[in-house]
XYZ file of C-alpha atoms in Angstrom:
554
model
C 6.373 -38.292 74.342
C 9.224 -37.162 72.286
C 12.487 -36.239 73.884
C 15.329 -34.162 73.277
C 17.070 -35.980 70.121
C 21.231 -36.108 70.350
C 23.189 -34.228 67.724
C 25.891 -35.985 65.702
C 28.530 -34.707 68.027
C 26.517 -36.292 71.264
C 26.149 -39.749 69.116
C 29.896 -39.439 68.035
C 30.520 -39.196 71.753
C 28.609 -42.186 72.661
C 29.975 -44.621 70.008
C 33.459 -43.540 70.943
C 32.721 -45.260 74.313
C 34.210 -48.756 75.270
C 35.858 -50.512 77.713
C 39.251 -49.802 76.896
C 38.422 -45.763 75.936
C 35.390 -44.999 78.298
C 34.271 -41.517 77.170
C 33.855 -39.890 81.271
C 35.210 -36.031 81.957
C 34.955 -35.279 85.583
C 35.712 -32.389 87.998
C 37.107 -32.954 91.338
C 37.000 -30.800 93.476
C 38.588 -30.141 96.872
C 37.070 -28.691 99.760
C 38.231 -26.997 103.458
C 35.820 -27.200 105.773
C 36.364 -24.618 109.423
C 34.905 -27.181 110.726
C 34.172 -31.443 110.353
C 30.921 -31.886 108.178
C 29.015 -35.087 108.224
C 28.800 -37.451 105.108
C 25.737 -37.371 105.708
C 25.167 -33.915 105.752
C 27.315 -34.009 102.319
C 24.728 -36.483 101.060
C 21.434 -35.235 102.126
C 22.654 -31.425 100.305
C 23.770 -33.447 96.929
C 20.584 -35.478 97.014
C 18.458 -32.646 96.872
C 19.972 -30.133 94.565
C 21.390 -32.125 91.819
C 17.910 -33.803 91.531
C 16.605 -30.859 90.523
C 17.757 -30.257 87.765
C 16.712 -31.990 84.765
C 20.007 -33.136 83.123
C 20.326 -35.429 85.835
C 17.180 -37.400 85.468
C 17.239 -38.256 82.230
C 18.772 -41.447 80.360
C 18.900 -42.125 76.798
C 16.793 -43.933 74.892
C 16.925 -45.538 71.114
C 14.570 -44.130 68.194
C 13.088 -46.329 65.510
C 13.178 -43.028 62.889
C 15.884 -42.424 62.340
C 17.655 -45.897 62.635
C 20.131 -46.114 65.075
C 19.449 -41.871 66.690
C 18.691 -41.751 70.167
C 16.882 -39.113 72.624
C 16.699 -37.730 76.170
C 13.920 -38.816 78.124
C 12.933 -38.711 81.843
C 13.916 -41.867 83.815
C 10.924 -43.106 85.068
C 12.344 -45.173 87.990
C 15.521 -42.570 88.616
C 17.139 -42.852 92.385
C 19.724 -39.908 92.952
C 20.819 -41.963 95.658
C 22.039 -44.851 93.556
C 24.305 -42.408 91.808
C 26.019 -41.065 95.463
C 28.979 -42.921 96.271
C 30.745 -42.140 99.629
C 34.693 -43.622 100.001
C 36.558 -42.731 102.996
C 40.274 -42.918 102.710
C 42.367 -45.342 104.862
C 45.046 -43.576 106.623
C 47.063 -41.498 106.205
C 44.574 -40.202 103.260
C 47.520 -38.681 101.173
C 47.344 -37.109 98.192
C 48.194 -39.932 96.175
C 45.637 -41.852 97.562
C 43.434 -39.733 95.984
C 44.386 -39.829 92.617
C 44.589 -42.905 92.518
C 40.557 -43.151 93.341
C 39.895 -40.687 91.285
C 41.367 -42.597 88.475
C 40.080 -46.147 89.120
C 36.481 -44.491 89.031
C 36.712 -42.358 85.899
C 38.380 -45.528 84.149
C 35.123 -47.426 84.716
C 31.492 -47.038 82.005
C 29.106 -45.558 83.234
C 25.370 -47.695 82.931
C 23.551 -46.592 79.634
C 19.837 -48.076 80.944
C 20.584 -45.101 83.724
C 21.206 -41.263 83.547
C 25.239 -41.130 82.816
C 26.613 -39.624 85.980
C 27.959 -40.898 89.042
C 28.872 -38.362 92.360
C 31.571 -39.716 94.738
C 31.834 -37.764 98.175
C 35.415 -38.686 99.170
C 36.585 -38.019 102.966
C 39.939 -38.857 105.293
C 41.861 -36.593 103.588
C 44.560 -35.987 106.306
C 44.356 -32.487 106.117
C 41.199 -32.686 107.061
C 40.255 -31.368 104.092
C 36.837 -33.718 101.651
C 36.852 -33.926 97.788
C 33.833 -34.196 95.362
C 34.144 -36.254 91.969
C 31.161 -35.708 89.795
C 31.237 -37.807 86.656
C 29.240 -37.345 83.724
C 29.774 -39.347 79.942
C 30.707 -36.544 77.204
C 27.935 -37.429 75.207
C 26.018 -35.249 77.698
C 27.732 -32.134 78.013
C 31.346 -30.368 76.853
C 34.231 -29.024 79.103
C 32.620 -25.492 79.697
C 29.142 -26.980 79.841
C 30.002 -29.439 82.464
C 31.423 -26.611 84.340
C 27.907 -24.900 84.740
C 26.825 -28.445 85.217
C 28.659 -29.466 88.049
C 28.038 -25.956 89.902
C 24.507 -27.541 90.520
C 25.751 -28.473 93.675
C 27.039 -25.238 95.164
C 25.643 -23.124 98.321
C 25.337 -20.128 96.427
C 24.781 -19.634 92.293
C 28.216 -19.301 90.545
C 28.600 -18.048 86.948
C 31.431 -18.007 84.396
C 32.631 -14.583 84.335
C 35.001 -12.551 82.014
C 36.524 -11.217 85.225
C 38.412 -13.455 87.176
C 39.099 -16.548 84.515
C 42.395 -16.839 83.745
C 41.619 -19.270 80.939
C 39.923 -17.675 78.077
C 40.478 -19.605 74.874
C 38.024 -22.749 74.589
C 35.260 -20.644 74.096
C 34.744 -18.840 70.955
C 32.192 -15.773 70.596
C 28.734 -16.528 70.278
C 27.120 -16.753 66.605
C 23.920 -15.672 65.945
C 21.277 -18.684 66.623
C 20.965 -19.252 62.752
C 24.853 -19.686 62.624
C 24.721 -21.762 65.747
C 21.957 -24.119 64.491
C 23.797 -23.837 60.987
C 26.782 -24.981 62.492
C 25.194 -28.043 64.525
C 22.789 -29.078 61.995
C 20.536 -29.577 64.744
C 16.907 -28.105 65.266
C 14.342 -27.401 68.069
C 11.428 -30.058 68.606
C 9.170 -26.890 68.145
C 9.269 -25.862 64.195
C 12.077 -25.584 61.297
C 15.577 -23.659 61.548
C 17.600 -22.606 58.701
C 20.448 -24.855 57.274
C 18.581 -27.761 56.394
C 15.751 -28.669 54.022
C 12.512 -28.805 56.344
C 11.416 -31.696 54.159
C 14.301 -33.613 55.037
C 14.456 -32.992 58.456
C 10.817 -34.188 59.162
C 10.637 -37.286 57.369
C 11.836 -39.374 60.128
C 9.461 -37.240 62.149
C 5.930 -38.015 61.672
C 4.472 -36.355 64.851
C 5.707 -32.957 63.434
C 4.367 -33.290 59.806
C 1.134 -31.185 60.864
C 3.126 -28.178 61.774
C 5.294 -28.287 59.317
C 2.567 -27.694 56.313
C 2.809 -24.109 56.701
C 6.452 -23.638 56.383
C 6.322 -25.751 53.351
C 3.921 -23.491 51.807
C 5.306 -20.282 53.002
C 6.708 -19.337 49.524
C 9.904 -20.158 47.855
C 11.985 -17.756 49.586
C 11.935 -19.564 52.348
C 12.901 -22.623 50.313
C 15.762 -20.602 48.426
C 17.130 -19.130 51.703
C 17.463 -22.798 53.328
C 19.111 -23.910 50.033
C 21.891 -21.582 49.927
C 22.532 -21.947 53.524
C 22.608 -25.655 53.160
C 25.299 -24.574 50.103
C 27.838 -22.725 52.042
C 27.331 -25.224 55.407
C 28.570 -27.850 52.575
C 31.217 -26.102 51.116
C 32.285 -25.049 54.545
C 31.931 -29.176 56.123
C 34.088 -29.969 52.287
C 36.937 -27.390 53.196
C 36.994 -29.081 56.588
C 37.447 -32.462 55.324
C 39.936 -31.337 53.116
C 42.164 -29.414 56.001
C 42.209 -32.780 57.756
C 43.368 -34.634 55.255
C 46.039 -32.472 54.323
C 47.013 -32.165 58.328
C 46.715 -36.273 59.028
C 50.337 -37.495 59.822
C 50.166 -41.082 57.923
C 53.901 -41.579 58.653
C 55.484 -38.854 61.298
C 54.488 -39.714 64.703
C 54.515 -37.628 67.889
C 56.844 -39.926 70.617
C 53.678 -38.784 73.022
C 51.268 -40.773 71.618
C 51.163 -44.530 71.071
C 50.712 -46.581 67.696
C 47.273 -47.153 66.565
C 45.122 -49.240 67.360
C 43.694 -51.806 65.106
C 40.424 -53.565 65.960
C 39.813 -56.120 68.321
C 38.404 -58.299 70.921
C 37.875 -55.754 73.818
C 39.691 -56.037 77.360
C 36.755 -57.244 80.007
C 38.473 -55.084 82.639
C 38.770 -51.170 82.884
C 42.059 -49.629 81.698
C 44.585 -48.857 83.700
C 44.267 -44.731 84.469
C 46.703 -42.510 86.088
C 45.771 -39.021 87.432
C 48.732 -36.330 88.265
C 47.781 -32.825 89.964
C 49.849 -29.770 89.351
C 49.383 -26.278 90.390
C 50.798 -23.269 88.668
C 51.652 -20.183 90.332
C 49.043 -17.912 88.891
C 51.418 -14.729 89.802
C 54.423 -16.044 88.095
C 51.827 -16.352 84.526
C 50.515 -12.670 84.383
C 54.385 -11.563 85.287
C 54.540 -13.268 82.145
C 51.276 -12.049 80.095
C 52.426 -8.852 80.885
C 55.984 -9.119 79.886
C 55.121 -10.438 76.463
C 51.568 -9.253 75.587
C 50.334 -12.955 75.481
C 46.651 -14.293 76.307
C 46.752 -17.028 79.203
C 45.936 -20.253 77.443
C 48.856 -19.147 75.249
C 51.275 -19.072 78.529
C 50.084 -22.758 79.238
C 50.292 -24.131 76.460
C 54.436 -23.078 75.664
C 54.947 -24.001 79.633
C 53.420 -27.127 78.797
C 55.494 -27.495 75.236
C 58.719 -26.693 77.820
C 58.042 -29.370 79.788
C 57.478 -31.788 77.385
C 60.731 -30.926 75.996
C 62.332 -31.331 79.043
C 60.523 -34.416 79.740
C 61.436 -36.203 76.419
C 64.969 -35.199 76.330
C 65.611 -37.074 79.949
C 64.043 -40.180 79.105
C 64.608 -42.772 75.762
C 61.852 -40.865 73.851
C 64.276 -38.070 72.512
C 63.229 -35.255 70.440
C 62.575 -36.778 67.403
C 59.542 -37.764 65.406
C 56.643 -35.368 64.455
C 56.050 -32.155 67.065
C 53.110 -33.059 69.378
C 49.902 -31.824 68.311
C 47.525 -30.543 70.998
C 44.201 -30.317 70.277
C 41.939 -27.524 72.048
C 38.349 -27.984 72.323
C 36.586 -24.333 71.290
C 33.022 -24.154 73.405
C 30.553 -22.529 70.626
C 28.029 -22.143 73.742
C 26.945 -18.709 74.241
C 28.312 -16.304 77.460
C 24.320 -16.731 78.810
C 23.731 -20.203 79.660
C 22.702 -21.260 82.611
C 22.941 -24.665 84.372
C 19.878 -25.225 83.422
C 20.730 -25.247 79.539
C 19.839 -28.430 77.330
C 22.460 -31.219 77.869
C 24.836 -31.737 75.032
C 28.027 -30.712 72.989
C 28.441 -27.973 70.777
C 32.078 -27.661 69.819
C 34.839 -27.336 67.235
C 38.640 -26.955 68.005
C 42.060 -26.032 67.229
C 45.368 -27.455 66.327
C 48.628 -26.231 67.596
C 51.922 -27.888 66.907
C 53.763 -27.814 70.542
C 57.591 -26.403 69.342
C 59.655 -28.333 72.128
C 62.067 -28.987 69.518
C 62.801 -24.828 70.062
C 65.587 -24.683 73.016
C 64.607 -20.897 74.006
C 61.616 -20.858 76.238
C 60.841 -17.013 74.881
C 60.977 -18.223 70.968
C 58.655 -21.078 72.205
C 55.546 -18.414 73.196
C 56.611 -16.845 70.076
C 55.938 -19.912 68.003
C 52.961 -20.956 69.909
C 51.498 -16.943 69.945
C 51.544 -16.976 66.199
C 50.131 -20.795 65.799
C 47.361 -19.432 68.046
C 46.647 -16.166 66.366
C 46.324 -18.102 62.814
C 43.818 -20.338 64.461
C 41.711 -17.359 65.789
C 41.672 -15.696 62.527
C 40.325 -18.775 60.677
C 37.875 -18.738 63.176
C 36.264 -21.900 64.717
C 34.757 -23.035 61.261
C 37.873 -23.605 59.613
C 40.660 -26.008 59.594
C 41.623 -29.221 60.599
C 41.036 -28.628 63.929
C 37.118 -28.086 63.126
C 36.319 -31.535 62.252
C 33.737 -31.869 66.160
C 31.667 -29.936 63.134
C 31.911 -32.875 60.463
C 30.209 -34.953 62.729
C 26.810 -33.049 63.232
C 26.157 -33.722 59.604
C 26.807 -37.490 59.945
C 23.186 -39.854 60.313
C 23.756 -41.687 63.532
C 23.531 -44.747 61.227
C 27.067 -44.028 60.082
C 28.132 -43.125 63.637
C 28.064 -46.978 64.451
C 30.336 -47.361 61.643
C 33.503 -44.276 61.129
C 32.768 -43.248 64.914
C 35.125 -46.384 65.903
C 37.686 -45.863 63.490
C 37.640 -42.442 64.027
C 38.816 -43.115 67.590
C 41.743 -45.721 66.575
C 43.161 -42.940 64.572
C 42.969 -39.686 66.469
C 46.679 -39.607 66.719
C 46.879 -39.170 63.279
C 45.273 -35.734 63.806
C 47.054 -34.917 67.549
C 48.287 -36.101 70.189
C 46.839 -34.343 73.117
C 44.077 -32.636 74.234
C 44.514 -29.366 76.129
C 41.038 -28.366 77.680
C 41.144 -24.939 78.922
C 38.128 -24.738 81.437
C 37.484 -21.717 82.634
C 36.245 -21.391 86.368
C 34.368 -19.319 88.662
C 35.237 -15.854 89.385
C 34.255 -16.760 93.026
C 34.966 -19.060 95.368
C 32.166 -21.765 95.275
C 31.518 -23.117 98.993
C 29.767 -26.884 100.120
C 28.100 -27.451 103.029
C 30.053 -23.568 104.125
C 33.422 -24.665 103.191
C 35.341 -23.202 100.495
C 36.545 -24.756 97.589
C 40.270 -24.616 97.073
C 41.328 -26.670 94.092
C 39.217 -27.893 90.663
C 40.563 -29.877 88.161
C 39.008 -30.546 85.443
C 38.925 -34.474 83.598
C 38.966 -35.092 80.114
C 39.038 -38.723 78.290
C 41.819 -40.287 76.669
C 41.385 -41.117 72.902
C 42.308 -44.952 72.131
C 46.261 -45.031 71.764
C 47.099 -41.188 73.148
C 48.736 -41.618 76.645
C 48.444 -38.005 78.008
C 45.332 -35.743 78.180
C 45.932 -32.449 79.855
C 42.670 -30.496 81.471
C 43.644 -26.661 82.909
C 41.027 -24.975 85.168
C 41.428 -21.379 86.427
C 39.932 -19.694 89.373
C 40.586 -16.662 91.062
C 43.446 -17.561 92.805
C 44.785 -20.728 91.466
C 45.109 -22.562 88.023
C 44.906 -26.207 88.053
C 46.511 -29.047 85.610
C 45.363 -32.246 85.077
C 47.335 -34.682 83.526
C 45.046 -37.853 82.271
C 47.275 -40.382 81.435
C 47.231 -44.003 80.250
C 50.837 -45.576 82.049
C 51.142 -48.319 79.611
C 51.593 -45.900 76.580
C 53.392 -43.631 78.801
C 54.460 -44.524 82.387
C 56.570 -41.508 83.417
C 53.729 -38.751 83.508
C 55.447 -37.576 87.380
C 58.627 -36.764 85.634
C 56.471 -34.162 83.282
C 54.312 -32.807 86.220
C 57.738 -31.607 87.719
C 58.660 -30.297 84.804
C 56.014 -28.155 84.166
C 56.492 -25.813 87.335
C 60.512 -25.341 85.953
C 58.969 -24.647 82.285
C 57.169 -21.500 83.723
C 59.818 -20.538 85.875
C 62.299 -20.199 82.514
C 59.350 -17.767 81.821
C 58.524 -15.684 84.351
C 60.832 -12.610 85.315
C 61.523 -12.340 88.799
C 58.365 -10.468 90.805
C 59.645 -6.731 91.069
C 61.229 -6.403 94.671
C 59.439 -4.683 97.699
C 61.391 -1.343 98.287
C 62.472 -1.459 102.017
C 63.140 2.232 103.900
C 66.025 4.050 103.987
C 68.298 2.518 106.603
C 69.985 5.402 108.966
C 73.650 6.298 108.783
C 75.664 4.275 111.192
C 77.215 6.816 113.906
C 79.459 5.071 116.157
C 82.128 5.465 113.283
C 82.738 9.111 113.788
C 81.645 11.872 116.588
C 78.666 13.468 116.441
C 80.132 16.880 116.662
C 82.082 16.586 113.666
C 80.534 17.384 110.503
C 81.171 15.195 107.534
C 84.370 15.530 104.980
C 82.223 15.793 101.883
C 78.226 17.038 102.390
C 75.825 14.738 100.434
C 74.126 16.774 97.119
C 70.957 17.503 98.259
C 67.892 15.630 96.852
C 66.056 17.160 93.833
C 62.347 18.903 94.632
C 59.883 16.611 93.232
C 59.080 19.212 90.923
C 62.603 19.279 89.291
C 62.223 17.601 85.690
C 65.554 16.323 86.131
C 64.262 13.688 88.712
C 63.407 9.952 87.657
C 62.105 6.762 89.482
C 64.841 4.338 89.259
C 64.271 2.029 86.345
C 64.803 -1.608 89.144
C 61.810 -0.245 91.131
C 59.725 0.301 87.948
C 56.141 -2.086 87.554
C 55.250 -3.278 84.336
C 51.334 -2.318 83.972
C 49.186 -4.694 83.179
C 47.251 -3.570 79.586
C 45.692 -5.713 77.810
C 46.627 -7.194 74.672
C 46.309 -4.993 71.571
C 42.849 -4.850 70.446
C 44.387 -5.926 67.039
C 44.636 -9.627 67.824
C 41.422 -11.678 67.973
C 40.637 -13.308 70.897
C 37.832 -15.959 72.121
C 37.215 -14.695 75.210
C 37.781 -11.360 77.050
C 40.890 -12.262 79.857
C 41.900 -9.681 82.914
C-alpha cells in the first residue's frame, strides 16, 4: 500500500541530519500541578492520546521509483511506550538542571527504522512543578505545525488563535490550494494538481497510470494551463536562485556564526548542546507596540539585535564583520489545520539584517520595521530568504548530494534562525495542571552557534536560545542582555493615580479661614478643563491597515 510520499523540503530535512547537526525541534513545556500527579498517571494519559493520532505511528520508508524518495507508512510493530521516557531530577532539581537534560536529549538522532519522536516526562523540579519534552525530527513537521502537533497531548482541544498570540509573523496568509500545491510541487495520492506536467509526475508511479488516462485526454487546455503554471513556478524558483546568490556573503562574516565547515569524518558522539531560557515581560512589549505602531515579532527581533550588540561589544567579538542575518521561517499552512493534518513542512522565509551596529535602540526598530515591511511586500515567494521553496523542486536523488553542502554553508546565507511560534490563546492543562511556560526548539545548522525559538501565550512570551558552546560559549551573557535590550525600549507603564491626600490641619486653627481661598475647580462641563497630559493612556490601535502583515496580532 502506498504511503504518503515526502516533499523536497521533508527530504531536504532528512539529509540535513547527522551526528554532529541532528535535525530535532522540540517543545518543552512546564507544568504546575495543585496537587502531586503520579508518573504514572503522566504516562498512562500520554500513552493513550498521542497514539491516536496517526503522525505518531508512522516511520519512513525508502521507494524504488523514484530512486532515493521515501514515504510515510504505518509501523507495523509501533510501541508508544518505547518512545516515553521518564527522568526524575536529583536534588535540588534546579533550573539548570533542566536545561541541561533538555539539551543532552535533543542533541541525540532520533532512530529512522522507528516513527521520529521521542516524549520525556521530566519530574523533581523543586518547585514542585513537572516538564514535558516532546521531540519530533523536522522532516516531519515545521515550527507552527509541531505546535498543533504537540497539543495532542492536552486535557482539553487547543487551537492557534488570532486573539491572544503575541507572535504573528511566521505564518503567511493562506494561498489558494492551486498556489499552495504550486508552491510545494507536491500532489495528492488521489489524481493530478496544477503546476506540474501529469505525465511527469506519474511516471515513477505506475499504480496511478489507470486514473490518470482521463486527465491526459481531457483536452489541451488542461495541458496548456499546467504548462504556463509550470512557466511562472520556474521563473519564480530562477528569481529565487538568483536573490540568493546575490545575498550569499562569500567573504563578510557575521562574528555569530562560526567558519564553515568542510567535509569530513563524522564525530561518533552527540554534539555538545546548550539550552538558555528567557522570559520577556509581555507588558513592557505592547507598551512598546503601542508607542511605535510596530507588529510583535518586529519588537523581538530589535530587542534581540540590542542584545546582541550589547553582547558582542563586552566580549573579544567586537562589532565588526558582516551584520547578523536572522533567518525567519514563514509557515505557508493554512489558519484551519487541525492536529490531525498530514505530517510535513511547507515553508519559505525571510531575511533580516539585525542593525546592532545602530547605538539608538529606537533607530534599531526603525531599521528592523522597514527590513520587515520590504520582506512582507515581496511576499513569501520572493527573495533570498525563499529558497525552503527551491528545494520542493529538487528529485530526492539530488537531495543526497547539495542537501549536505547546503548545510556546511548556511552561514553564508544567515546566521540565525528566529522562529516565531505562535501559542495557544488558552492555557493548555495536563493531567489538571496548567501549563506555565513553552519554549519552543529549533536545530542548529552545521557551523551557526545560536538558534533563537520565541513562543507566545497569553500571558507570557518565551525565548529559547539553542546554542552550540564550542562556536559560542557565552550564550548566558546574551540571555541577560536581552531583558536590558527591551527595557531601553519600553516607556515606563503609566502610573496608578492615588486619591487626593487631605490638607494637613495641625498647622493652623480650625477656626481661622485660610490667607488666600483656593480657585475653585472647573464644572466638568467647562471646555476649558483638560486631563493632565502624565495621567494620559496611550490606546492600543492597531497598526495602520496600510502595512502588510502575516498574521492578524491584538
Amino acid at each position: 500500500m502506498a504511503g504518503e510520499r515526502l516533499s523536497g523540503l521533508d527530504m531536504a530535512f532528512l539529509k540535513l541530519d547527522d551526528r554532529t547537526a541532528p535535525m530535532n525541534i522540540g517543545a518543552l513545556m512546564i507544568f504546575e500541578p495543585d496537587h502531586p500527579v503520579g508518573v504514572e498517571k503522566l504516562v498512562r494519559l500520554l500513552s493513550e492520546r498521542m497514539s491516536g493520532f496517526p503522525q505518531f505511528r508512522q516511520r519512513l520508508r525508502s521507494t524504488a521509483l523514484p530512486p532515493a524518495a521515501a514515504e510515510w507508512v504505518e509501523d507495523p510493530q509501533f510501541q508508544v511506550e518505547a518512545h516515553i521516557r521518564v527522568c526524575c531530577l536529583p536534588p535540588p532539581g534546579t533550573r539548570d538542571q533542566l536545561t541541561e537534560y533538555t539539551a543532552s536529549a535533543m542533541a541525540s538522532q532520533l532512530n529512522p527504522a522507528r516513527p521520529l519522536w521521542e516524549a520525556h516526562v521530566i519530574t523533581g523540579l523543586s518547585d514542585g512543578r513537572f516538564a514535558f519534552l516532546l521531540k519530533t525530527h523536522h522532516a516531519v513537521t515545521d515550527g507552527q505545525g509541531g505546535v498543533r502537533l504537540f497539543s495532542a497531548m492536552y486535557d482539553e482541544p487547543t487551537a492557534l488563535g488570532n486573539e491572544g498570540n503575541a507572535l504573528a509573523c511566521d505564518t503567511a496568509t493562506a494561498p489558494s490550494a492551486t498556489a499552495r500545491s504550486s508552491a510545494a510541487g507536491s500532489t495528492a495520492t488521489g489524481g493530478p494538481v496544477a503546476g506540474a506536467p501529469v505525465a511527469w509526475r506519474l511516471l515513477p508511479r505506475p499504480d496511478q497510470w489507470l486514473s490518470a488516462i482521463p486527465t491526459l485526454v481531457a483536452g489541451p487546455s488542461l495541458i496548456a494551463g499546467q504548462l504556463v503554471e509550470t512557466s511562472r513556478r520556474t521563473t519564480r524558483e530562477l528569481g529565487i536562485a538568483a536573490s540568493v546568490l546575490r545575498r550569499a556573503r562569500l567573504s563578510a562574516v557575521s562574528s555569530v556564526v562560526g567558519k564553515p565547515s568542510l567535509p569530513g569524518k563524522q564525530s561518533e558522539t552527540p554534539p555538545e548542546r546548550r539550552l538558555t531560557l528567557v522570559q520577556l515581560d509581555p507588558g513592557a512589549v505592547r507598551r512598546v507596540r503601542q508607542r511605535h505602531r510596530v507588529m510583535t515579532h518586529e519588537v523581538v527581533l530589535a530587542v534581540l539585535a540590542g542584545a546582541l550588540r550589547d553582547w558582542l561589544d563586552s566580549g573579544d567579538r567586537g562589532l565588526g564583520g558582516a551584520a547578523p542575518r536572522a533567518l525567519i521561517p514563514v509557515a505557508l499552512r493554512p489558519d484551519a489545520a487541525g492536529p490531525g493534518q498530514g505530517p510535513g513542512n511547507n515553508l519559505s522565509g525571510y531575511l533580516c539584517d539585525l542593525p546592532v551596529s545602530e547605538p539608538d535602540p529606537v533607530r534599531r526598530l526603525r531599521a528592523v520595521r522597514v527590513a520587515m515591511e520590504r520582506n512582507k511586500a515581496a511576499g513569501p515567494y520572493r527573495g533570498a530568504g525563499a529558497f525552503p521553496l527551491l528545494a520542493h523542486s529538487l528529485p530526492a536523488a539530488v537531495h543526497h548530494l547539495v542537501a549536505p553542502l547546503a548545510g556546511r554553508g548556511a552561514n553564508l546565507l544567515f546566521d540565525i534562525v528566529v522562529s516565531n511560534i505562535p501559542g495557544s490563546n488558552r492555557t493548555p492543562r495536563l493531567a489538571g495542571a496548567p501549563m506555565r511556560e513553552l519554549y519552543g526548539i529549533v536545530p542548529l545548522a552545521r557551523g551557526h552557534g545560536l538558534s533563537v525559538a520565541v513562543t507566545s501565550g497569553r500571558d507570557f512570551i518565551g525565548i529559547a536560545l539553542h546554542s552550540d558552546p564550542t562556536i559560542q560559549p557565552g550564550i548566558t551573557a546574551l540571555s541577560r542582555a536581552l531583558p536590558r535590550a527591551l527595557a531601553d525600549l519600553a516607556p515606563p507603564p503609566p502610573p496608578v493615580p492615588s486619591p487626593r491626600a487631605a490638607l494637613p490641619t495641625e498647622s493652623r486653627p480650625a477656626t481661622t479661614p485660610p490667607a488666600t481661598p483656593l480657585p475653585a475647580a472647573p464644572a466638568a462641563s467647562d471646555p476649558s478643563a483638560s486631563t493632565p497630559s502624565s495621567l494620559s493612556v496611550p490606546s492600543a490601535a492597531a497598526p495602520s491597515n496600510r502595512r502588510t502583515s502575516t498574521r492578524t496580532e491584538r
